[in-house]
Phi, psi and omega in degrees: 000130180256104177268106190303127167065009182244267196278305181222120178254041176058060172062041183301128185302321192287354180269002171060026178277128182285159179289173195293327189242143173243118174275132187272185170150144164082355185207147177297154178303140183293152174288165182258153173063065173268137179248121180279179186294343179270356177090359179282136185272127174248151179276350185234128182302133176087355179253152179263137172284156179261119181275100182277335181292336182285346180071203183273143172275140176290131182244187177233153183282150176123163176084182181214168174226141180243132180234166181256144169222141186267359180215152172286153174294155176259343178200158171251013183262108185295337185279350176234353180297136180227326185272153184305319184299335178268314185293336177297330178274309186294334178299331180270351180270350188223157179222158181243182181287330179212170180202173172268135178300130185297334182266312185268341184069009174279154175294143176216157178295149173234261178284342171269145176276348177174176179208160179228129176270136181294159181301325180274001177062022180260357179208158176225135183245125183255141171250118182286153174294155177284146172077017179294138179219148172288170182296339177270005177094350180287145180297145172259125180236175178302329182294332178289325176290318178297319178296323177299316178296323177300318178295312183299321185280343182282125184296328181294331179293323178074034181291139177289348182265002186301317183296336180291344181268356181270124176227123181059032179080002181237147178288143173299146181256124179252133180226141171263105181289318170205190186297336183244010185232125180238132175243132177242125185235149177230166188276344178210156181299130188210128184295339180276011182301315180291323180298312183289349178276004186273014179295144175281160177288140175264133180291090185300326183295341178258314189279326183299316177298327178295316181292319179298326183275324190235354179092164182297329181299338180297336181298335182295333180245350181290141184057042173286182184290347177268004182289155171292113187297341178289347179267353182286132184230136179212186183236003184269188186287341184228161174222154184290127180251333182202142174219117175243103184309135179078357182235302186198156169234125182249127176251134178247161183299135173280114183292346182254012181297140191283333196275144175230155177279183186294341178265002178091004179283131180292136175266159002280163178287316185285142176288323186219148166239121184248130174257117177267122182280120181237155183284332185198177183294321181297321178295320178300318179297315181297322178290327176294317179297328180276357180081013181272342177235139187268337182225131179235136185106024185250103174059266184278357171242093186278131175284107186262169180301318180292337178290329178303314181297327181287325192258328195298323182267005183243019186296315180290318180301316184269354184057055179230167174227140177255136183239136172264111186277326179132184178294139178298158181282342186287162177242149170225126188208164174256130178233151184244142182285115177246019190277102180292343181271357182266188186271005186291150176301142185297324182291327176291321176299326176298319178298306188292335177274359179270114184300320181297322176298315181294324177295322176298318179297325179296326179292351182264357180273109182268085186299320184292321177293322176301313181294314185290315190259333183259320178263004177054037176088354185260072181189174182223141176301143180239138183226355188218159176279353178263129179303148186294339179268356181286143176294348180266000183292138177273108185297336182278002185308314180299327181288328184276335187287165180270111184285167176298117183196086182302326179294319177296323177298315180296320180296319179296318179295320176300321185294337179252014174080018176268086188229166176280104186275335187240007177075017180272001178094354181243145179281148173236155174280173183303339178269005176090004179281127178296135179282093183218134178207169181259134176246128182241157167198172181281130187290342182275001178250101187296328180292315179295323177297317178297319178298316180298318180294317180294315181297319180297320179294317178300320180295319179299325182298335180248018172089020175253125183266113178245126172265112182269126188225088173295148182201196182287133184298312182298323179294320180294318178298322177299320176293319185294317186247357184242284184281337184061020181264078178206167182244305175215145185219141168259122183209180180209170177224150171288158182242175179210165178302315183251117183292359175300340178295347179266034183296337178261012183244308192273321174294152186295335182277355184293144180286346174247022170284079208301318185295330177198086186279169169058038179286136177293324173209153186301132181269343185238148183301319182293326177291326175297318179294319177301313180299317182297320179289316183301316185264008174066039183269348184231211184292324180260146187216109184273330192227342186254053174200158175258004178278107186296328179291322176294316180298319181300316178299320178296315180290330175298316179293321178300320178292322177300316180297314183298322179291316183291319185274339175053051170294333174233145172251110182284153184246278182207162172255128172298152175277132176269125182231152182220141172244136183215153175304140186294338182269009176270130176258158179061043172272090187224064179285160169262154183278052177216137184298128171072025185271115172054055177303316184300312184298318185285312185290328179291339180263347181291145181208164175266131179285000000 
């Protein structure tokens, strides 16, 4: 699901979020708590912290920035773009009525000057700014936003954002009250109402005649990469000026872009944004070292652990700066099969459905060793499914979680009768079954393989026999969501600012409710409580209200439940790092893939 301009724009390059894994090498793990000359505290030695409280620095217009991308775009049509190589371009060609503030993560006006939520919370009415224009100079009206929703919701168009418009099984209703007023309505109260309202306006004056002549299906190929770039029209800060396949995509400033800085200067500051097409990450690094690329660690060029050793001591020489963005939004965790409807042996299901057993297993996860030895120091302990920078994060998570403590794990197992009954060194359950199971993960992820090996060794030390079996990722996913024939798995999920994106994960009926998916009704008391909070059926309400304080209380309780019940044992978050030319201002990314490309790139400038 592509939620425009908010939580995840499919790994947008310009947000400088590093890829999931950092392979280490060549240098001791960095020290913690480095303070740069400006006084901002960074968690990694030699890196600068990003001061979000200071907001944006006023810049000057002119200049360009060059970034790396490893693939050519497949389309310039934002309404059908799905892959990263395309959305990295289209994200800068379009803007929406509202967005989340890049620093505070709160919603703020964008092309709308404001909005009002109805008393029944079933609709929101936006008032557009005066004088909005597309890049070709034509006026932007409420009808263009309604037309955009029409395109997204039409099945023939095949938009990746269509599912984001579904609430309670019904499509959101978009209405143009007048040229400057848009109303978006849903069938039931839903916290994602503002999110789904983030569609950019579609240039109706261009696209509607095409659809009338050729049908909605024509949108799938319209404005493809073979299109005359002079015909591309958008509402964002940039427009395509040049495309040379296999070499570069050049974006130039949209002269009709609506936004201005606090001093009244029209944005964006930069004249051009250039994407240099490179074959791989190593090539991107070499071009960055040569000064041919201005930012490294952006989407398809991941700032890896070995890159730290190459770059950290050469910042003055190369006139670059390294930034510590924060813990990644993604999760990596161990989960146990509790699915009574699957093919697993009943006695193993008894273990995995025993909360005390899962709590004991949680005590075996040595997060600090994982960070030091597997992530080479570039990581943060993880305790919750909500990213640490999200406004919904429970700050008490580390205090509530089960810390690394093998003795405590052994004591818990003893308390439920999982002891070595025959002196062979392995624990048995009260029925005499040896506590032994298989742990899987994808073999192409070196960090997960390292976590699996370490966890298996810790388990053996207290008499739990784990057979660790790395394998093919697609096969493991097939077991997880198809055959349900698995015992324990190390896997992960991408994250977002708002955990509402996990609607198919956390409720018991979700197809990715991994320990026991697709339940017709909750089988466990804790799952019933999770469902009640998720769907707003009781005192706490995580998603079916627009009151952010109510939602926060709901998500805090959901995190408490998840920590106590341990359906997943979280491990660590990789550190997101970015390297940029020293003369670039407003390099202030968030540690989440594709977050608010328009806001950040339109504010970037050359000193």
